[in-house]
Amino acid sequence: MNSQMPRASRRVRFEEVTPAHEYAAFFSVSIALLVAHLGLPIFDGYDDLDDLQLTFLTLPSGETVTLGEYAGVPGTSIYIDVAMQNIPQIIFDSCQQLRVSRPEIEWVHPDWQVGFEELCVEHGEIEGIKRSSTAKLQQNNEREPIDCFYHALEIYTRPRFSEHWAMLQHNLGLAYFDRIKGERWENLQRSIECFDKSLEVFTQDKFSGKWQINQEDLSQSQEALKIEEQNISKLVQIVKLLKAGIDE
């Protein structure tokens, strides 16, 4: 499989699930406390630096930013897609939605700090919120990487984000291939379905490299399913022979 790193069973690689990779601001509030009043789900993830927890924040404008907190580093980073328009406004709107008070904003990227400060002057201080120290993570220990991918697919839909949607489908296919939970044959079937969906966008003529990767991963899932079905068929035959022997 063409994944960048070996997967852990309950974590998702940060870059595989979001196009928001640019570090835009840092808040001195844990991700659990930051999103507790919004009830956002928090997922376990990792990147090249460390383990982290992440979630997605969709603004009234329809733009989505990603929030992340590294293990052992108290505080939450906000990540944006540099292709977004009017990034200072997006940072400001994120602060409003999260109810981040001025003292909780420790850092804003220099490229957008002036614009952000101007918005603060124009609209006044952001109204903070009293945060309960007992707030719990909106997190289920039974969550898997596939849950994060499905959540992301609800945000990054095919009509608006066709390439990222296709990338998510491909990575979901990899997650199903690697999945331990559930029936192996069913996971492989779903893996194939995801690669097929990805190939609807990553066609050979427009995305030859991504098409080739999808084809290789699709073939591997198909071959694994074929072997699994053969094993199941053999097992059924053995059970039949054993039953026939018992009946005699």
Coordinates of N, CA and C in Angstrom, one line a residue:
M1 N 0.8 -1.2 0.0 CA 0.0 0.0 0.0 C 0.9 1.3 0.0
N2 N 0.4 2.3 -0.6 CA 1.2 3.5 -0.8 C 0.9 4.5 0.3
S3 N 0.9 4.2 1.5 CA 0.7 5.1 2.6 C 2.1 5.6 3.0
Q4 N 2.1 6.8 3.6 CA 3.4 7.4 4.0 C 4.0 6.8 5.2
M5 N 3.2 6.4 6.2 CA 3.7 5.8 7.4 C 2.8 4.7 7.8
P6 N 3.3 3.7 8.6 CA 2.5 2.7 9.1 C 1.4 3.3 10.0
R7 N 0.2 2.8 9.9 CA -0.9 3.3 10.6 C -1.0 2.7 12.0
A8 N -1.4 3.5 13.0 CA -1.8 2.9 14.2 C -3.3 2.7 14.1
S9 N -3.8 1.7 14.9 CA -5.2 1.2 14.7 C -6.2 2.3 15.1
R10 N -5.9 3.3 16.0 CA -6.9 4.2 16.4 C -6.5 5.7 16.1
R11 N -5.5 5.9 15.2 CA -5.1 7.2 14.9 C -5.1 7.4 13.4
V12 N -5.2 8.7 13.0 CA -5.2 9.1 11.6 C -4.1 10.1 11.4
R13 N -3.4 10.0 10.2 CA -2.3 10.9 9.9 C -3.0 12.3 9.5
F14 N -2.5 13.3 10.1 CA -3.0 14.7 10.0 C -3.1 15.1 8.5
E15 N -2.1 14.9 7.8 CA -2.1 15.4 6.4 C -3.0 14.6 5.5
E16 N -3.4 13.4 5.9 CA -4.3 12.6 5.1 C -5.8 13.0 5.2
V17 N -6.1 13.8 6.1 CA -7.5 14.1 6.4 C -7.9 15.5 6.2
T18 N -7.0 16.4 6.1 CA -7.4 17.9 5.9 C -6.4 18.6 5.0
P19 N -7.0 19.5 4.2 CA -6.1 20.4 3.4 C -5.6 21.6 4.1
A20 N -6.0 21.8 5.4 CA -5.6 22.9 6.2 C -4.3 22.6 6.9
H21 N -3.2 22.9 6.3 CA -1.9 22.5 6.8 C -1.1 23.7 7.3
E22 N -1.5 25.0 7.0 CA -0.7 26.1 7.4 C -1.1 26.6 8.8
Y23 N 0.0 26.7 9.6 CA -0.1 27.1 11.0 C -0.5 28.6 11.1
A24 N -1.7 28.9 11.6 CA -2.1 30.3 11.5 C -2.2 31.0 12.9
A25 N -2.5 30.3 13.9 CA -2.6 30.9 15.2 C -2.5 29.9 16.3
F26 N -2.2 30.3 17.5 CA -2.1 29.4 18.7 C -2.8 30.0 19.9
F27 N -3.6 29.2 20.5 CA -4.4 29.6 21.7 C -3.9 28.8 22.9
S28 N -3.9 29.5 24.0 CA -3.4 28.8 25.3 C -4.5 28.1 26.0
V29 N -5.3 27.3 25.2 CA -6.4 26.6 25.7 C -6.4 25.2 25.1
S30 N -6.6 24.2 25.9 CA -6.6 22.8 25.4 C -7.7 22.6 24.4
I31 N -7.6 21.7 23.5 CA -8.6 21.5 22.5 C -9.9 21.0 23.2
A32 N -9.8 20.3 24.2 CA -11.0 19.8 24.9 C -11.8 21.0 25.5
L33 N -11.2 21.9 26.1 CA -11.8 23.1 26.7 C -12.3 24.0 25.6
L34 N -11.5 24.1 24.6 CA -11.8 25.1 23.5 C -13.1 24.8 22.8
V35 N -13.4 23.5 22.5 CA -14.5 23.1 21.7 C -15.7 22.5 22.6
A36 N -15.5 22.5 23.9 CA -16.5 21.9 24.7 C -17.9 22.4 24.5
H37 N -18.0 23.8 24.3 CA -19.3 24.4 24.2 C -19.9 24.1 22.8
L38 N -19.1 23.7 21.8 CA -19.6 23.4 20.5 C -19.9 21.9 20.3
G39 N -19.4 21.0 21.2 CA -19.7 19.6 21.1 C -19.0 18.9 19.9
L40 N -17.9 19.5 19.5 CA -17.2 18.9 18.3 C -16.5 17.6 18.7
P41 N -16.5 16.6 17.8 CA -15.8 15.4 18.1 C -14.3 15.6 18.0
I42 N -13.5 14.9 18.8 CA -12.0 15.0 18.8 C -11.5 13.7 18.4
F43 N -10.5 13.7 17.4 CA -10.0 12.4 16.9 C -8.5 12.3 17.3
D44 N -8.0 11.1 17.5 CA -6.6 10.9 17.7 C -5.9 10.9 16.4
G45 N -4.7 11.6 16.3 CA -4.0 11.6 15.1 C -2.5 11.7 15.4
Y46 N -1.7 11.9 14.3 CA -0.3 12.0 14.4 C 0.3 12.6 13.1
D47 N 1.5 13.2 13.2 CA 2.2 13.6 12.0 C 3.7 13.4 12.2
D48 N 4.5 14.0 11.4 CA 5.9 13.7 11.5 C 6.5 14.2 12.8
L49 N 5.9 15.1 13.5 CA 6.4 15.6 14.8 C 6.0 14.8 16.0
D50 N 4.7 14.4 16.1 CA 4.3 13.8 17.3 C 2.8 13.4 17.2
D51 N 2.3 12.7 18.3 CA 0.9 12.4 18.4 C 0.1 13.8 18.6
L52 N -1.1 13.8 18.1 CA -1.9 15.0 18.4 C -3.4 14.6 18.4
Q53 N -4.2 15.5 18.8 CA -5.6 15.4 18.7 C -6.1 16.5 17.8
L54 N -7.2 16.2 17.0 CA -7.6 17.2 16.0 C -9.1 17.2 15.9
T55 N -9.6 18.3 15.4 CA -11.1 18.4 15.1 C -11.2 19.4 14.0
F56 N -12.4 19.5 13.5 CA -12.7 20.5 12.4 C -13.7 21.5 12.8
L57 N -13.5 22.8 12.5 CA -14.4 23.9 12.8 C -14.9 24.5 11.5
T58 N -16.2 24.4 11.3 CA -16.8 25.0 10.1 C -17.4 26.3 10.5
L59 N -17.0 27.4 9.8 CA -17.5 28.7 10.2 C -18.8 29.1 9.5
P60 N -19.5 30.1 9.9 CA -20.7 30.5 9.2 C -20.5 30.8 7.8
S61 N -19.3 31.2 7.4 CA -19.0 31.5 6.0 C -19.0 30.2 5.1
G62 N -18.9 29.1 5.8 CA -18.8 27.8 5.1 C -17.3 27.3 5.0
E63 N -16.4 28.1 5.4 CA -15.0 27.7 5.4 C -14.7 26.8 6.6
T64 N -13.8 25.9 6.4 CA -13.5 25.0 7.5 C -12.0 25.1 7.9
V65 N -11.7 25.2 9.2 CA -10.3 25.2 9.6 C -10.1 23.9 10.5
T66 N -8.9 23.6 10.7 CA -8.6 22.4 11.5 C -7.9 22.8 12.8
L67 N -8.3 22.2 13.9 CA -7.7 22.5 15.2 C -6.9 21.3 15.6
G68 N -5.7 21.6 16.2 CA -4.9 20.5 16.7 C -4.1 20.8 17.9
E69 N -3.9 19.8 18.8 CA -3.2 19.9 20.0 C -2.2 18.8 20.1
Y70 N -0.9 19.1 20.2 CA 0.2 18.1 20.2 C 0.2 17.5 21.6
A71 N 0.6 16.3 21.7 CA 0.8 15.6 23.0 C 1.9 16.3 23.8
G72 N 1.6 16.7 25.0 CA 2.6 17.3 25.9 C 2.8 18.8 25.7
V73 N 2.0 19.4 24.8 CA 2.1 20.8 24.5 C 0.7 21.4 24.8
P74 N 0.5 22.0 25.9 CA -0.8 22.5 26.3 C -1.1 23.7 25.4
G75 N -2.3 23.7 24.8 CA -2.7 24.7 23.9 C -3.1 24.2 22.5
T76 N -3.9 25.0 21.8 CA -4.4 24.5 20.5 C -4.0 25.4 19.3
S77 N -3.6 24.7 18.3 CA -3.2 25.4 17.1 C -4.3 25.4 16.1
I78 N -4.4 26.5 15.3 CA -5.4 26.6 14.3 C -4.7 26.5 12.9
Y79 N -5.2 25.7 12.0 CA -4.6 25.5 10.7 C -5.6 25.9 9.6
I80 N -5.1 26.5 8.6 CA -5.9 27.0 7.5 C -5.3 26.5 6.2
D81 N -6.2 26.5 5.2 CA -5.7 26.2 3.8 C -5.3 27.5 3.2
V82 N -4.1 27.6 2.7 CA -3.6 28.9 2.2 C -4.3 29.4 0.9
A83 N -5.1 28.5 0.3 CA -5.9 28.8 -0.8 C -7.2 29.6 -0.4
M84 N -7.4 29.7 0.9 CA -8.6 30.4 1.4 C -8.4 31.9 1.1
Q85 N -9.6 32.6 0.9 CA -9.6 34.1 0.7 C -9.7 34.8 2.1
N86 N -9.1 35.9 2.2 CA -9.3 36.8 3.4 C -9.0 36.0 4.7
I87 N -7.8 35.5 4.8 CA -7.4 34.7 6.0 C -7.5 35.4 7.3
P88 N -7.1 36.7 7.4 CA -7.3 37.4 8.7 C -8.7 37.3 9.2
Q89 N -9.7 37.4 8.3 CA -11.1 37.3 8.6 C -11.4 35.9 9.1
I90 N -10.9 34.9 8.5 CA -11.1 33.5 8.9 C -10.6 33.3 10.3
I91 N -9.4 33.8 10.6 CA -8.8 33.6 11.9 C -9.7 34.3 12.9
F92 N -10.1 35.5 12.6 CA -11.0 36.3 13.5 C -12.3 35.6 13.7
D93 N -12.9 35.1 12.7 CA -14.2 34.4 12.8 C -14.1 33.1 13.6
S94 N -12.9 32.4 13.5 CA -12.6 31.2 14.3 C -12.6 31.6 15.7
C95 N -11.9 32.7 16.1 CA -11.8 33.1 17.5 C -13.2 33.4 18.0
Q96 N -14.0 34.1 17.2 CA -15.4 34.4 17.7 C -16.2 33.1 17.9
Q97 N -16.1 32.2 17.0 CA -16.8 30.9 17.1 C -16.4 30.1 18.3
L98 N -15.1 30.1 18.6 CA -14.5 29.4 19.7 C -14.6 30.2 21.0
R99 N -15.0 31.4 20.9 CA -15.1 32.3 22.1 C -13.8 32.5 22.8
V100 N -12.7 32.7 22.0 CA -11.4 32.9 22.5 C -11.2 34.3 22.9
S101 N -10.9 34.5 24.2 CA -10.6 35.9 24.7 C -9.2 36.3 24.3
R102 N -9.0 37.6 24.3 CA -7.7 38.2 23.9 C -6.5 37.6 24.6
P103 N -6.6 37.4 25.9 CA -5.4 36.8 26.6 C -5.1 35.4 26.2
E104 N -6.1 34.7 25.7 CA -5.9 33.3 25.3 C -5.3 33.2 23.9
I105 N -5.2 34.3 23.2 CA -4.6 34.3 21.8 C -3.1 34.6 22.0
E106 N -2.3 33.6 21.9 CA -0.8 33.7 22.2 C 0.0 34.1 21.0
W107 N -0.5 33.7 19.8 CA 0.3 34.0 18.6 C -0.6 34.0 17.4
V108 N -0.4 34.9 16.5 CA -1.0 34.9 15.1 C 0.1 35.0 14.1
H109 N 0.0 34.2 13.0 CA 1.0 34.2 12.0 C 1.3 35.7 11.5
P110 N 2.6 36.1 11.4 CA 2.9 37.4 11.0 C 2.3 37.9 9.7
D111 N 2.1 37.0 8.8 CA 1.5 37.4 7.5 C 0.1 37.9 7.7
W112 N -0.6 37.5 8.7 CA -2.0 37.9 8.9 C -2.3 38.6 10.2
Q113 N -1.2 38.9 11.0 CA -1.4 39.5 12.3 C -2.0 40.9 12.1
V114 N -1.4 41.7 11.2 CA -1.9 43.1 11.1 C -3.4 43.1 10.7
G115 N -3.8 42.3 9.7 CA -5.2 42.3 9.3 C -6.1 41.8 10.5
F116 N -5.6 40.8 11.2 CA -6.3 40.3 12.4 C -6.5 41.4 13.4
E117 N -5.4 42.2 13.7 CA -5.5 43.2 14.7 C -6.5 44.3 14.3
E118 N -6.5 44.6 13.0 CA -7.4 45.6 12.5 C -8.9 45.2 12.6
L119 N -9.1 43.9 12.5 CA -10.5 43.4 12.7 C -10.9 43.5 14.1
C120 N -9.9 43.2 15.0 CA -10.2 43.3 16.5 C -10.5 44.8 16.8
V121 N -9.8 45.7 16.2 CA -10.1 47.1 16.5 C -11.5 47.5 15.9
E122 N -11.8 47.0 14.7 CA -13.0 47.4 14.1 C -14.2 46.8 14.8
H123 N -14.1 45.6 15.2 CA -15.3 44.9 15.8 C -15.3 44.8 17.3
G124 N -14.2 45.2 17.9 CA -14.1 45.2 19.4 C -13.6 43.9 19.8
E125 N -13.4 43.8 21.1 CA -12.8 42.6 21.7 C -13.8 41.4 21.6
I126 N -13.2 40.2 21.3 CA -14.0 39.0 21.2 C -14.5 38.6 22.6
E127 N -15.8 38.4 22.7 CA -16.4 38.0 24.0 C -15.9 36.6 24.4
G128 N -15.2 36.5 25.5 CA -14.7 35.2 25.9 C -15.8 34.3 26.6
I129 N -15.4 33.2 27.0 CA -16.4 32.3 27.7 C -15.7 31.6 28.9
K130 N -16.5 31.4 29.9 CA -15.9 30.8 31.1 C -15.8 29.3 30.8
R131 N -14.6 28.8 30.9 CA -14.4 27.4 30.5 C -14.3 26.5 31.7
S132 N -15.0 25.4 31.7 CA -15.0 24.5 32.8 C -13.8 23.6 32.8
S133 N -13.1 23.5 33.9 CA -11.9 22.7 33.9 C -12.2 21.2 33.9
T134 N -13.5 20.9 34.1 CA -13.9 19.5 34.1 C -14.5 19.1 32.8
A135 N -14.4 19.9 31.8 CA -14.8 19.5 30.4 C -14.2 18.3 29.9
K136 N -14.9 17.4 29.4 CA -14.4 16.1 28.9 C -14.2 16.2 27.4
L137 N -13.3 15.4 26.9 CA -13.1 15.3 25.4 C -14.4 14.7 24.8
Q138 N -14.9 15.3 23.7 CA -16.0 14.7 23.0 C -15.4 13.6 22.1
Q139 N -15.0 12.5 22.8 CA -14.2 11.5 22.1 C -14.6 10.1 22.6
N140 N -14.7 9.2 21.7 CA -15.0 7.8 22.1 C -13.8 6.9 21.8
N141 N -13.5 6.2 22.9 CA -12.3 5.3 22.7 C -12.4 4.3 21.6
E142 N -13.6 4.1 21.2 CA -13.8 3.1 20.1 C -13.7 3.7 18.7
R143 N -13.4 5.0 18.6 CA -13.2 5.6 17.3 C -12.0 5.1 16.6
E144 N -12.2 5.0 15.3 CA -11.1 4.5 14.4 C -10.8 5.6 13.4
P145 N -9.6 5.4 12.7 CA -9.3 6.3 11.6 C -10.5 6.5 10.6
I146 N -11.2 5.4 10.3 CA -12.3 5.6 9.4 C -13.4 6.5 9.8
D147 N -13.6 6.7 11.1 CA -14.5 7.6 11.7 C -14.1 9.1 11.3
C148 N -12.8 9.3 11.4 CA -12.3 10.7 11.1 C -12.5 10.9 9.6
F149 N -12.2 10.0 8.8 CA -12.4 10.1 7.4 C -13.8 10.4 7.0
Y150 N -14.7 9.6 7.6 CA -16.1 9.8 7.3 C -16.6 11.2 7.7
H151 N -16.1 11.7 8.9 CA -16.5 13.0 9.4 C -15.9 14.1 8.4
A152 N -14.7 13.9 7.9 CA -14.1 14.8 7.0 C -14.9 14.8 5.7
L153 N -15.4 13.7 5.2 CA -16.1 13.6 4.0 C -17.4 14.4 4.0
E154 N -18.0 14.5 5.2 CA -19.2 15.3 5.4 C -18.9 16.8 5.2
I155 N -17.6 17.2 5.4 CA -17.2 18.6 5.3 C -16.7 18.9 3.9
Y156 N -15.7 18.1 3.5 CA -15.1 18.2 2.2 C -15.8 17.4 1.2
T157 N -16.9 17.9 0.7 CA -17.8 17.2 -0.2 C -17.2 17.2 -1.7
R158 N -17.7 16.3 -2.5 CA -17.2 16.2 -3.8 C -17.5 17.5 -4.7
P159 N -18.7 18.0 -4.6 CA -19.0 19.2 -5.4 C -18.1 20.4 -5.1
R160 N -17.7 20.6 -3.9 CA -16.8 21.8 -3.5 C -15.3 21.5 -3.5
F161 N -15.0 20.2 -3.1 CA -13.6 19.9 -2.9 C -13.3 18.5 -3.6
S162 N -13.4 18.5 -4.9 CA -13.4 17.2 -5.6 C -12.1 16.5 -5.4
E163 N -10.9 17.2 -5.5 CA -9.7 16.5 -5.4 C -9.4 16.0 -3.9
H164 N -9.8 16.8 -3.0 CA -9.6 16.4 -1.6 C -10.6 15.3 -1.2
W165 N -11.8 15.4 -1.8 CA -12.7 14.3 -1.6 C -12.2 13.0 -2.1
A166 N -11.6 13.0 -3.3 CA -11.0 11.8 -3.9 C -9.8 11.3 -3.0
M167 N -9.0 12.2 -2.5 CA -7.9 11.8 -1.6 C -8.4 11.2 -0.3
L168 N -9.5 11.7 0.2 CA -10.1 11.1 1.4 C -10.6 9.7 1.1
Q169 N -11.3 9.5 0.0 CA -11.8 8.2 -0.4 C -10.6 7.2 -0.5
H170 N -9.5 7.7 -1.1 CA -8.3 6.8 -1.2 C -7.8 6.4 0.1
N171 N -7.7 7.4 1.0 CA -7.1 7.1 2.3 C -8.1 6.3 3.2
L172 N -9.4 6.5 2.9 CA -10.4 5.6 3.6 C -10.2 4.2 3.1
G173 N -9.9 4.0 1.8 CA -9.7 2.7 1.3 C -8.5 2.0 2.0
L174 N -7.4 2.8 2.2 CA -6.3 2.3 2.9 C -6.6 1.9 4.3
A175 N -7.4 2.7 5.0 CA -7.8 2.5 6.4 C -8.6 1.2 6.5
Y176 N -9.5 1.0 5.5 CA -10.3 -0.3 5.5 C -9.4 -1.5 5.2
F177 N -8.4 -1.3 4.4 CA -7.5 -2.4 4.1 C -6.7 -2.8 5.4
D178 N -6.3 -1.8 6.2 CA -5.6 -2.0 7.4 C -6.4 -2.4 8.6
R179 N -7.7 -2.3 8.4 CA -8.6 -2.4 9.6 C -8.6 -3.8 10.2
I180 N -8.5 -3.9 11.5 CA -8.5 -5.2 12.2 C -9.9 -5.5 12.6
K181 N -10.7 -4.5 13.1 CA -12.0 -4.7 13.6 C -13.0 -5.1 12.4
G182 N -13.9 -6.0 12.7 CA -14.9 -6.4 11.7 C -14.4 -7.6 10.9
E183 N -15.3 -8.0 9.9 CA -15.0 -9.1 9.0 C -14.0 -8.6 7.9
R184 N -12.9 -9.4 7.7 CA -11.9 -9.1 6.8 C -12.4 -8.9 5.4
W185 N -13.3 -9.8 4.9 CA -13.8 -9.7 3.6 C -14.7 -8.5 3.4
E186 N -15.4 -8.1 4.4 CA -16.3 -6.9 4.3 C -15.4 -5.6 4.3
N187 N -14.3 -5.6 5.1 CA -13.4 -4.5 5.0 C -12.8 -4.3 3.7
L188 N -12.4 -5.4 3.1 CA -11.8 -5.4 1.8 C -12.8 -4.9 0.7
Q189 N -14.0 -5.4 0.8 CA -15.0 -4.9 -0.1 C -15.2 -3.4 -0.1
R190 N -15.2 -2.9 1.2 CA -15.4 -1.4 1.3 C -14.1 -0.7 0.9
S191 N -13.0 -1.3 1.1 CA -11.7 -0.7 0.6 C -11.8 -0.5 -0.9
I192 N -12.3 -1.6 -1.6 CA -12.4 -1.5 -3.1 C -13.4 -0.4 -3.5
E193 N -14.5 -0.3 -2.8 CA -15.5 0.7 -3.1 C -14.9 2.1 -3.0
C194 N -14.1 2.3 -2.0 CA -13.5 3.6 -1.8 C -12.5 3.9 -2.9
F195 N -11.6 3.0 -3.3 CA -10.7 3.2 -4.4 C -11.4 3.5 -5.7
D196 N -12.5 2.8 -5.9 CA -13.3 3.0 -7.1 C -13.9 4.5 -7.1
K197 N -14.3 4.9 -6.0 CA -14.8 6.3 -5.9 C -13.7 7.3 -6.2
S198 N -12.5 7.1 -5.6 CA -11.4 7.9 -5.8 C -11.0 8.0 -7.3
L199 N -11.1 6.9 -8.0 CA -10.8 6.8 -9.4 C -11.8 7.6 -10.3
E200 N -13.0 7.9 -9.7 CA -14.0 8.7 -10.5 C -13.4 10.1 -10.7
V201 N -12.6 10.6 -9.8 CA -12.0 11.9 -9.9 C -10.5 11.8 -10.5
F202 N -9.8 10.9 -9.9 CA -8.4 10.7 -10.3 C -8.3 9.8 -11.5
T203 N -8.7 10.4 -12.6 CA -8.7 9.6 -13.9 C -7.3 9.6 -14.5
Q204 N -7.0 8.6 -15.4 CA -5.7 8.5 -15.9 C -5.3 9.7 -16.7
D205 N -6.2 10.3 -17.5 CA -5.8 11.4 -18.3 C -5.5 12.7 -17.6
K206 N -6.2 12.9 -16.4 CA -6.0 14.2 -15.7 C -5.1 14.0 -14.5
F207 N -5.0 12.9 -13.9 CA -4.2 12.7 -12.7 C -3.4 11.3 -12.8
S208 N -2.5 11.3 -13.8 CA -1.9 10.0 -14.1 C -1.2 9.4 -12.8
G209 N -0.5 10.2 -12.1 CA 0.3 9.6 -10.9 C -0.7 9.1 -9.8
K210 N -1.7 9.9 -9.5 CA -2.6 9.5 -8.5 C -3.5 8.3 -9.0
W211 N -3.8 8.3 -10.3 CA -4.5 7.2 -10.9 C -3.7 5.9 -10.7
Q212 N -2.4 6.0 -11.0 CA -1.5 4.8 -10.9 C -1.5 4.3 -9.4
I213 N -1.4 5.2 -8.5 CA -1.4 4.8 -7.0 C -2.7 4.1 -6.7
N214 N -3.8 4.7 -7.1 CA -5.1 4.1 -6.8 C -5.2 2.7 -7.4
Q215 N -4.8 2.6 -8.7 CA -4.9 1.3 -9.3 C -4.1 0.2 -8.6
E216 N -2.9 0.6 -8.1 CA -2.0 -0.4 -7.4 C -2.7 -0.8 -6.1
D217 N -3.2 0.2 -5.4 CA -3.9 -0.1 -4.1 C -5.2 -0.9 -4.3
L218 N -5.9 -0.5 -5.4 CA -7.1 -1.3 -5.7 C -6.8 -2.7 -6.1
S219 N -5.8 -2.9 -6.9 CA -5.4 -4.3 -7.2 C -5.0 -5.1 -6.0
Q220 N -4.3 -4.5 -5.1 CA -3.9 -5.2 -3.9 C -5.1 -5.6 -3.0
S221 N -6.1 -4.7 -2.9 CA -7.3 -5.0 -2.2 C -8.1 -6.1 -2.9
Q222 N -8.2 -6.0 -4.2 CA -8.9 -7.0 -5.0 C -8.3 -8.4 -4.8
E223 N -6.9 -8.5 -4.9 CA -6.2 -9.7 -4.7 C -6.4 -10.3 -3.3
A224 N -6.4 -9.4 -2.3 CA -6.6 -9.8 -0.9 C -8.0 -10.4 -0.7
L225 N -9.0 -9.7 -1.4 CA -10.3 -10.2 -1.3 C -10.5 -11.6 -1.9
K226 N -9.8 -11.7 -3.1 CA -9.9 -13.0 -3.8 C -9.4 -14.1 -2.9
I227 N -8.2 -13.9 -2.2 CA -7.6 -14.9 -1.3 C -8.6 -15.1 -0.2
E228 N -9.1 -14.1 0.4 CA -10.1 -14.2 1.5 C -11.3 -15.0 1.1
E229 N -11.8 -14.8 0.0 CA -13.0 -15.6 -0.5 C -12.6 -17.0 -0.7
Q230 N -11.4 -17.3 -1.2 CA -11.0 -18.7 -1.4 C -10.8 -19.4 -0.1
N231 N -10.3 -18.7 0.9 CA -10.2 -19.2 2.2 C -11.5 -19.5 2.9
I232 N -12.5 -18.6 2.7 CA -13.8 -18.8 3.2 C -14.5 -20.1 2.5
S233 N -14.3 -20.2 1.2 CA -14.8 -21.3 0.4 C -14.2 -22.6 0.9
K234 N -12.9 -22.6 1.2 CA -12.3 -23.8 1.7 C -12.8 -24.2 3.1
L235 N -13.0 -23.2 3.9 CA -13.6 -23.4 5.3 C -15.0 -24.0 5.2
V236 N -15.8 -23.5 4.3 CA -17.1 -24.0 4.1 C -17.1 -25.4 3.7
Q237 N -16.2 -25.8 2.8 CA -16.1 -27.2 2.4 C -15.6 -28.1 3.5
I238 N -14.7 -27.6 4.3 CA -14.3 -28.4 5.5 C -15.4 -28.6 6.4
V239 N -16.2 -27.6 6.7 CA -17.3 -27.7 7.6 C -18.3 -28.7 7.1
K240 N -18.6 -28.7 5.8 CA -19.5 -29.6 5.1 C -19.0 -31.1 5.3
L241 N -17.7 -31.2 5.0 CA -17.1 -32.6 5.2 C -17.2 -33.1 6.6
L242 N -16.9 -32.2 7.5 CA -17.0 -32.6 9.0 C -18.4 -32.9 9.4
K243 N -19.4 -32.1 8.9 CA -20.8 -32.4 9.2 C -21.2 -33.7 8.6
A244 N -20.8 -34.0 7.3 CA -21.2 -35.2 6.7 C -20.6 -36.4 7.4
G245 N -19.4 -36.3 8.0 CA -18.8 -37.3 8.7 C -19.6 -37.6 10.0
I246 N -20.0 -36.5 10.7 CA -20.8 -36.6 11.9 C -22.1 -37.3 11.6
D247 N -22.8 -36.9 10.5 CA -24.1 -37.5 10.2 C -24.0 -39.0 9.9
E248 N -22.9 -39.4 9.3 CA -22.7 -40.8 9.0 C -22.6 -41.6 10.3

